[in-house]
Amino acid sequence: MIKHFFKLGFRNLNKNKSNTLISVLSLSLGIAILLVISIFANNELSVDNFHENSSRIFKATYGNSSGTPGPLSELLETNFPEIQHATHMETHQLFGLSPLLSYNTELIEIEKYYATNADFFAVFDFQVLQGDIDDALNSPFSMILTESEALRIFKDKNPIGETIIWRAREDFPFTVRAIVSDNPRNSSIQFHGLISEASTRKMSPYYPDNWGFGVYETYILLSPNTDPEQFAQKLRSFLVKYYESNLSSYGYHDEARATPLDLHPIREVYFDNTLTHDTTNRGNLFLIRVLIAIGIIIMILSIINYVNLSTARASLRKKEIGVQKVFGSNKRTLVFQYITETTMISFFATIIGVIITLLLLPGFSRLMSFNQSLSFSFSFLVLLVPGILMLGIIAGFYPALYLSSLREISVLKKDSGPRNKGRNLRYFLLVFQFVASITLIAVTF
């Protein structure tokens, strides 16, 4: 029976080629736009999820300021067993020393070079490609580069063991100890180079251990089953006492009360626009929601367009429906037959929509300044099949009910049949299409 429905459906689609082509293209464009937006939204909403322990990584701030003193991370890790690892990145003062490196007498401008401590790669899962990370993070004047940064500086030469000069008031020779893969686009932390904290102590010894320099961004990895809110309160109480006992002579004792320490889940930092003195990437959650809404609206318009075409052409199928009813086809059979046709259309539209998506993604990636790709993973394919069936049912449900409800006697009479039936809905859908389209165009401008 199912084979018969597919054969009959293919025959009807082939007989009405122009209508089939318009329906397929309409749905495929809607699918392509929705897929492109979904890929972008998924990339944005999955920021920092690639870290294995991302649910337990938190950023420590003083109030809304990400600028924290250098000794903070070690103090917290030493005094709290709930903290598995603590790390920090020196993101402000270091770059003030110099924006230049020198290699083979060639001056090289740099950006996003930070200093960090030995626990950085224990907290974060950035992929190491070459070299010894432990040595690089513990030895003075050691440097870690990303793959693209190493290629920019050293071209095709193996960078491990090469010496590069940090140009400042005094020149400091650094040895490249390790290469890591380029930071994933869905990482809030973006860097091109890292140097060991032991290096900063040699270059500028006055601030790494000074509580008055809030030039570090501090991250902690909590132990499993630790309640972040309760633990943050515990940290605040501890810091108030510590500042009063140890830092009151330096005039810092009120800072722990005025700007109490807070913990921010790393998964939420990307969309937290309240943070200041922060170097992490920032996303726009409102923009993502707007784009998702636009994608859904465009998909709805594509479905409405198909419904309008189907109901408008109903008069051409009256006799076919009447003959089928005379020969014993019931309403359920006719509905199933028509939904089979729409499922076939949705299948062809989905294939074409995926192809259009693959063609659009490179240009869209350049427009948004990051790489996006359509992954044909098992989960994507698992969602694709129900998606095709759902689209076929949604697009074909009303036309199927409309056609199957036609009475066999009236439809077999010449120029007979309920002429006005379905027109009101078509008019409503047509007006909705125009209003939605004009609104989208206006908002875009």
Coordinates of C-alpha atoms in Angstrom, one line a residue:
M1 CA 0.0 0.0 0.0
I2 CA 2.8 2.5 0.9
K3 CA 4.6 1.6 -2.3
H4 CA 1.3 2.4 -4.2
F5 CA 1.1 5.8 -2.4
F6 CA 4.7 6.7 -3.3
K7 CA 4.1 5.6 -6.9
L8 CA 0.9 7.6 -7.2
G9 CA 2.6 10.6 -5.5
F10 CA 5.5 10.6 -7.8
R11 CA 3.2 10.4 -10.8
N12 CA 1.2 13.5 -9.5
L13 CA 4.4 15.5 -8.8
N14 CA 5.8 14.6 -12.3
K15 CA 2.5 15.5 -14.0
N16 CA 2.5 19.0 -12.4
K17 CA 6.2 19.9 -12.8
S18 CA 5.9 23.6 -12.6
N19 CA 3.9 23.5 -9.4
T20 CA 6.2 20.9 -7.9
L21 CA 9.3 23.0 -8.8
I22 CA 7.8 26.2 -7.2
S23 CA 6.8 24.2 -4.0
V24 CA 10.2 22.5 -3.7
L25 CA 12.2 25.8 -4.2
S26 CA 10.0 27.7 -1.8
L27 CA 10.5 25.1 0.9
S28 CA 14.2 24.6 0.2
L29 CA 15.0 28.3 0.5
G30 CA 13.2 28.4 3.9
I31 CA 15.1 25.3 5.0
A32 CA 18.4 26.7 3.9
I33 CA 17.9 30.0 5.7
L34 CA 16.8 28.2 8.9
L35 CA 19.8 25.9 8.7
V36 CA 22.3 28.7 8.3
I37 CA 20.8 30.6 11.2
S38 CA 20.6 27.4 13.3
I39 CA 24.3 26.7 12.6
F40 CA 25.3 30.2 13.7
A41 CA 23.1 30.1 16.8
N42 CA 24.4 26.7 17.8
N43 CA 28.0 27.9 17.5
E44 CA 27.2 30.9 19.6
L45 CA 25.2 29.0 22.3
S46 CA 27.9 26.3 22.5
V47 CA 30.7 28.8 23.5
D48 CA 33.2 27.1 25.9
N49 CA 31.3 23.8 25.9
F50 CA 34.3 22.1 24.3
H51 CA 36.1 22.2 27.7
E52 CA 35.6 18.8 29.3
N53 CA 34.8 20.4 32.7
S54 CA 33.1 23.5 31.4
S55 CA 30.2 23.1 33.9
R56 CA 32.7 23.4 36.8
I57 CA 34.8 26.3 35.4
F58 CA 34.1 29.7 36.9
K59 CA 35.5 33.2 36.4
A60 CA 36.2 35.1 39.6
T61 CA 35.5 38.8 39.6
Y62 CA 35.6 41.7 42.0
G63 CA 32.1 43.0 41.7
N64 CA 31.6 43.4 37.9
S65 CA 35.3 43.9 37.3
S66 CA 37.2 40.9 35.8
G67 CA 40.5 42.6 36.9
T68 CA 41.8 40.7 39.9
P69 CA 45.2 40.7 41.6
G70 CA 47.9 38.2 40.7
P71 CA 48.1 36.4 44.1
L72 CA 44.4 35.7 44.3
S73 CA 44.4 32.4 42.4
E74 CA 47.1 30.8 44.4
L75 CA 45.6 32.0 47.7
L76 CA 42.2 30.4 46.9
E77 CA 43.6 27.2 45.6
T78 CA 45.8 26.8 48.7
N79 CA 43.0 27.4 51.2
F80 CA 40.0 25.7 49.6
P81 CA 40.0 21.9 48.8
E82 CA 36.8 22.6 46.8
I83 CA 39.1 24.2 44.1
Q84 CA 40.8 21.5 42.0
H85 CA 42.8 24.0 40.0
A86 CA 43.1 27.8 39.8
T87 CA 44.7 29.8 37.0
H88 CA 44.9 33.3 35.8
M89 CA 45.8 35.3 32.7
E90 CA 47.7 38.6 32.8
T91 CA 45.8 40.6 30.2
H92 CA 46.7 44.3 30.7
Q93 CA 50.1 45.2 32.1
L94 CA 52.1 42.8 30.0
F95 CA 51.0 44.2 26.7
G96 CA 51.8 47.6 28.0
L97 CA 55.5 46.6 28.1
S98 CA 55.7 46.2 24.4
P99 CA 53.5 45.3 21.3
L100 CA 56.6 44.1 19.4
L101 CA 58.6 41.0 18.9
S102 CA 61.7 40.6 16.8
Y103 CA 62.8 37.5 14.9
N104 CA 65.9 37.5 12.6
T105 CA 65.9 41.4 12.9
E106 CA 62.4 41.6 11.6
L107 CA 60.0 43.5 13.8
I108 CA 56.6 41.7 14.4
E109 CA 53.5 43.4 15.8
I110 CA 51.6 41.3 18.3
E111 CA 48.2 41.2 20.0
K112 CA 46.5 38.8 22.5
Y113 CA 49.7 37.7 24.1
Y114 CA 49.1 36.9 27.8
A115 CA 51.0 35.5 30.8
T116 CA 49.6 32.6 32.7
N117 CA 50.6 30.1 35.3
A118 CA 51.2 26.3 35.3
D119 CA 47.5 25.3 35.9
F120 CA 46.2 27.0 32.7
F121 CA 46.0 23.7 30.7
A122 CA 44.7 21.8 33.7
V123 CA 41.6 24.1 33.7
F124 CA 41.1 24.6 29.9
D125 CA 41.2 22.0 27.1
F126 CA 43.2 23.8 24.4
Q127 CA 44.8 21.1 22.1
V128 CA 48.6 20.8 22.3
L129 CA 50.2 20.0 19.0
Q130 CA 53.9 20.2 19.7
G131 CA 56.3 20.6 22.6
D132 CA 56.2 20.3 26.4
I133 CA 53.5 22.4 28.0
D134 CA 54.7 21.8 31.5
D135 CA 58.2 23.1 30.7
A136 CA 56.7 26.0 28.8
L137 CA 54.5 27.2 31.7
N138 CA 57.2 26.7 34.4
S139 CA 60.4 27.9 32.8
P140 CA 61.2 31.6 32.6
F141 CA 61.3 33.2 29.2
S142 CA 59.3 30.4 27.6
M143 CA 56.6 31.0 25.0
I144 CA 53.6 29.1 23.7
L145 CA 52.2 30.0 20.2
T146 CA 49.0 29.0 18.4
E147 CA 49.5 27.2 15.1
S148 CA 48.5 30.2 12.9
E149 CA 50.7 32.6 14.9
A150 CA 53.7 30.3 14.6
L151 CA 53.1 30.1 10.8
R152 CA 52.9 33.9 10.7
I153 CA 56.2 34.4 12.4
F154 CA 58.3 31.4 11.3
K155 CA 56.6 30.5 8.0
D156 CA 57.3 26.8 7.3
K157 CA 60.2 26.5 9.8
N158 CA 59.7 24.3 12.9
P159 CA 59.2 26.9 15.7
I160 CA 60.1 24.6 18.6
G161 CA 63.4 25.7 20.2
E162 CA 63.5 28.9 18.2
T163 CA 64.4 32.2 20.0
I164 CA 62.3 35.3 19.6
I165 CA 63.1 38.7 21.2
W166 CA 60.5 40.6 23.2
R167 CA 61.2 44.2 22.5
A168 CA 60.6 46.5 25.5
R169 CA 62.7 49.0 27.5
E170 CA 65.0 46.0 27.8
D171 CA 65.1 43.1 25.2
F172 CA 64.1 39.7 26.6
P173 CA 64.9 36.5 24.6
F174 CA 62.1 33.9 24.6
T175 CA 62.3 30.3 23.5
V176 CA 59.2 28.8 21.8
R177 CA 58.5 25.6 23.9
A178 CA 55.1 24.5 22.6
I179 CA 52.5 25.0 19.8
V180 CA 48.7 24.7 20.4
S181 CA 45.9 24.5 17.9
D182 CA 44.1 27.8 17.1
N183 CA 41.5 28.7 19.6
P184 CA 38.1 27.4 18.6
R185 CA 35.7 30.2 17.5
N186 CA 33.3 29.1 20.2
S187 CA 35.8 29.9 22.9
S188 CA 35.4 33.1 24.9
I189 CA 39.2 33.0 25.6
Q190 CA 41.2 34.0 22.5
F191 CA 45.0 34.2 22.5
H192 CA 47.8 34.1 20.0
G193 CA 50.6 33.6 22.4
L194 CA 51.2 32.7 26.1
I195 CA 54.3 33.3 28.2
S196 CA 55.1 31.7 31.6
E197 CA 54.4 33.7 34.8
A198 CA 58.0 33.1 35.7
S199 CA 58.8 35.3 32.7
T200 CA 56.7 38.2 34.0
R201 CA 58.5 38.1 37.3
K202 CA 61.8 38.6 35.5
M203 CA 60.4 41.3 33.1
S204 CA 58.4 43.4 35.6
P205 CA 58.7 41.9 39.2
Y206 CA 56.7 44.7 40.9
Y207 CA 53.2 43.6 40.0
P208 CA 52.7 39.8 39.8
D209 CA 52.6 39.5 43.6
N210 CA 51.1 42.9 44.3
W211 CA 47.4 43.0 45.6
G212 CA 47.0 46.5 44.2
F213 CA 47.4 45.5 40.5
G214 CA 44.1 44.1 39.2
V215 CA 45.5 43.1 35.8
Y216 CA 44.7 39.4 35.9
E217 CA 41.6 37.4 34.9
T218 CA 41.2 34.6 37.4
Y219 CA 39.5 31.2 36.7
I220 CA 38.8 28.3 39.0
L221 CA 37.9 24.7 38.5
L222 CA 35.6 23.5 41.2
S223 CA 35.4 19.9 42.5
P224 CA 32.3 17.9 41.5
N225 CA 29.2 18.5 43.6
T226 CA 30.3 21.8 44.9
D227 CA 27.5 24.4 45.1
P228 CA 28.8 27.5 43.3
E229 CA 26.6 30.0 45.1
Q230 CA 27.3 28.7 48.6
F231 CA 31.0 28.4 47.8
A232 CA 31.1 32.0 46.5
Q233 CA 29.7 33.2 49.8
K234 CA 32.4 31.2 51.6
L235 CA 35.0 32.9 49.4
R236 CA 33.7 36.4 50.1
S237 CA 33.8 35.8 53.9
F238 CA 37.3 34.5 53.7
L239 CA 38.6 37.4 51.6
V240 CA 37.0 40.0 53.9
K241 CA 38.9 38.4 56.8
Y242 CA 42.1 38.0 54.8
Y243 CA 42.1 41.6 53.6
E244 CA 41.5 42.9 57.1
S245 CA 44.2 40.7 58.6
N246 CA 46.9 40.9 56.0
L247 CA 46.3 43.9 53.7
S248 CA 44.9 46.7 56.0
S249 CA 48.3 48.3 56.3
Y250 CA 48.4 48.7 52.5
G251 CA 45.0 50.4 52.4
Y252 CA 43.2 47.5 50.7
H253 CA 41.1 46.2 53.6
D254 CA 37.9 47.8 52.4
E255 CA 38.1 46.4 48.8
A256 CA 36.8 43.0 49.8
R257 CA 33.7 44.6 51.2
A258 CA 33.2 47.3 48.5
T259 CA 33.7 44.9 45.6
P260 CA 32.9 41.4 46.9
L261 CA 34.2 38.4 45.0
D262 CA 31.7 36.8 42.6
L263 CA 31.8 33.6 40.5
H264 CA 30.5 33.5 36.9
P265 CA 30.0 30.2 35.0
I266 CA 32.3 30.3 32.0
R267 CA 29.4 29.2 29.8
E268 CA 27.6 32.5 30.7
V269 CA 30.6 34.9 30.5
Y270 CA 30.3 35.2 26.7
F271 CA 26.9 36.8 27.0
D272 CA 27.5 38.7 30.2
N273 CA 27.9 42.3 29.0
T274 CA 28.0 43.7 32.6
L275 CA 31.6 42.6 33.1
T276 CA 34.3 45.3 32.8
H277 CA 38.1 45.2 32.5
D278 CA 37.5 42.0 30.5
T279 CA 39.3 40.7 27.5
T280 CA 37.1 37.7 26.6
N281 CA 35.0 37.7 23.5
R282 CA 31.4 38.9 23.8
G283 CA 28.3 37.6 22.1
N284 CA 24.8 39.1 21.7
L285 CA 22.1 36.9 23.0
F286 CA 19.4 39.2 21.8
L287 CA 20.7 39.1 18.3
I288 CA 20.7 35.3 18.4
R289 CA 17.1 35.2 19.5
V290 CA 16.1 37.7 16.8
L291 CA 17.8 35.7 14.1
I292 CA 16.2 32.4 15.3
A293 CA 12.8 34.2 15.2
I294 CA 13.5 35.4 11.7
G295 CA 14.5 31.9 10.5
I296 CA 11.3 30.4 11.9
I297 CA 9.2 33.2 10.3
I298 CA 10.8 32.6 6.9
M299 CA 10.2 28.9 7.3
I300 CA 6.5 29.5 8.2
L301 CA 6.2 31.8 5.1
S302 CA 7.6 29.0 2.9
I303 CA 5.0 26.5 4.3
I304 CA 2.2 29.1 3.9
N305 CA 3.3 29.6 0.3
Y306 CA 3.1 25.8 -0.3
V307 CA -0.4 25.6 1.4
N308 CA -1.7 28.5 -0.8
L309 CA -0.4 26.9 -3.9
S310 CA -2.0 23.5 -3.0
T311 CA -5.4 24.8 -2.1
A312 CA -5.5 27.2 -5.1
R313 CA -4.9 24.2 -7.4
A314 CA -7.5 22.1 -5.6
S315 CA -10.0 22.6 -8.5
L316 CA -7.6 20.7 -10.8
R317 CA -7.7 17.7 -8.6
K318 CA -11.5 17.6 -7.9
K319 CA -12.3 14.9 -10.5
E320 CA -9.3 12.8 -9.3
I321 CA -10.6 12.9 -5.7
G322 CA -14.2 12.2 -6.9
V323 CA -13.2 9.1 -8.8
Q324 CA -11.1 7.8 -5.9
K325 CA -14.1 8.3 -3.6
V326 CA -16.5 6.5 -6.0
F327 CA -14.1 3.6 -6.1
G328 CA -14.1 3.3 -2.3
S329 CA -11.2 5.5 -1.1
N330 CA -12.1 6.9 2.3
K331 CA -11.0 10.2 3.8
R332 CA -8.2 8.7 5.8
T333 CA -6.7 7.1 2.7
L334 CA -6.9 10.3 0.8
V335 CA -5.2 12.3 3.6
F336 CA -2.4 9.7 3.8
Q337 CA -1.9 9.8 0.1
Y338 CA -1.7 13.6 0.0
I339 CA 0.7 13.7 3.0
T340 CA 2.8 11.1 1.2
E341 CA 3.1 13.6 -1.7
T342 CA 4.0 16.5 0.6
T343 CA 6.6 14.3 2.4
M344 CA 8.2 13.6 -1.0
I345 CA 8.3 17.3 -1.7
S346 CA 9.8 18.0 1.7
F347 CA 12.4 15.3 1.1
F348 CA 13.5 16.9 -2.2
A349 CA 13.3 20.4 -0.7
T350 CA 15.5 19.3 2.3
I351 CA 18.2 17.9 -0.1
I352 CA 18.2 21.1 -2.1
G353 CA 18.1 23.2 1.1
V354 CA 21.2 21.4 2.4
I355 CA 23.0 22.0 -0.9
I356 CA 22.0 25.7 -0.7
T357 CA 23.3 25.8 2.9
L358 CA 26.6 24.4 1.9
L359 CA 26.9 27.1 -0.8
L360 CA 25.8 29.9 1.5
L361 CA 28.0 29.1 4.5
P362 CA 31.4 30.2 3.2
G363 CA 30.1 33.7 2.4
F364 CA 28.1 33.9 5.7
S365 CA 31.2 32.8 7.6
R366 CA 33.2 35.6 6.0
L367 CA 30.4 38.1 6.8
M368 CA 30.4 37.0 10.5
S369 CA 34.2 36.7 10.7
F370 CA 34.4 33.1 11.8
N371 CA 34.3 29.6 10.3
Q372 CA 31.0 27.7 10.3
S373 CA 30.3 24.3 8.9
L374 CA 27.5 21.9 8.4
S375 CA 28.4 18.7 10.1
F376 CA 26.8 15.5 8.8
S377 CA 27.0 13.9 12.2
F378 CA 24.9 11.0 13.3
S379 CA 22.8 13.3 15.5
F380 CA 22.2 15.6 12.5
L381 CA 21.0 12.7 10.4
V382 CA 18.8 11.4 13.2
L383 CA 17.1 14.8 13.4
L384 CA 16.9 15.1 9.6
V385 CA 14.5 12.1 9.0
P386 CA 11.9 13.2 11.6
G387 CA 12.3 16.7 10.4
I388 CA 11.4 15.7 6.8
L389 CA 8.3 13.8 8.0
M390 CA 7.3 16.7 10.3
L391 CA 7.6 19.2 7.5
G392 CA 5.6 17.0 5.2
I393 CA 2.8 16.6 7.7
I394 CA 2.7 20.3 8.6
A395 CA 2.8 21.5 5.0
G396 CA 0.3 18.9 3.8
F397 CA -2.2 18.6 6.7
Y398 CA -4.6 21.4 5.7
P399 CA -4.6 20.8 1.9
A400 CA -5.1 17.0 2.6
L401 CA -8.1 17.7 4.8
Y402 CA -9.5 20.2 2.3
L403 CA -9.2 17.9 -0.7
S404 CA -10.5 14.8 1.1
S405 CA -13.5 16.7 2.4
L406 CA -14.8 17.4 -1.2
R407 CA -18.0 15.4 -1.9
E408 CA -17.7 12.8 -4.7
I409 CA -21.1 13.7 -6.3
S410 CA -20.5 17.5 -6.5
V411 CA -16.9 17.3 -7.7
L412 CA -17.9 15.0 -10.6
K413 CA -20.4 17.5 -11.9
K414 CA -19.1 20.0 -14.4
D415 CA -18.2 23.4 -12.9
S416 CA -19.5 22.3 -9.6
G417 CA -18.1 22.3 -6.1
P418 CA -17.7 24.6 -3.3
R419 CA -16.0 27.4 -5.1
N420 CA -15.5 29.6 -2.0
K421 CA -14.4 26.9 0.3
G422 CA -10.8 27.5 1.6
R423 CA -10.7 31.0 0.0
N424 CA -11.0 32.9 3.3
L425 CA -8.0 30.9 4.8
R426 CA -6.0 31.5 1.6
Y427 CA -6.7 35.3 1.8
F428 CA -5.7 35.3 5.4
L429 CA -2.4 33.4 4.7
L430 CA -1.7 35.6 1.7
V431 CA -2.1 38.8 3.8
F432 CA 0.0 37.3 6.6
Q433 CA 2.8 36.6 4.0
F434 CA 2.8 40.1 2.7
V435 CA 2.7 41.7 6.2
A436 CA 5.5 39.4 7.5
S437 CA 7.7 40.0 4.4
I438 CA 7.2 43.8 4.5
T439 CA 8.0 43.8 8.2
L440 CA 11.2 41.7 7.7
I441 CA 12.4 44.0 4.9
A442 CA 11.6 47.1 6.9
V443 CA 13.4 45.9 10.0
T444 CA 16.4 44.8 7.9
F445 CA 16.7 48.4 6.4

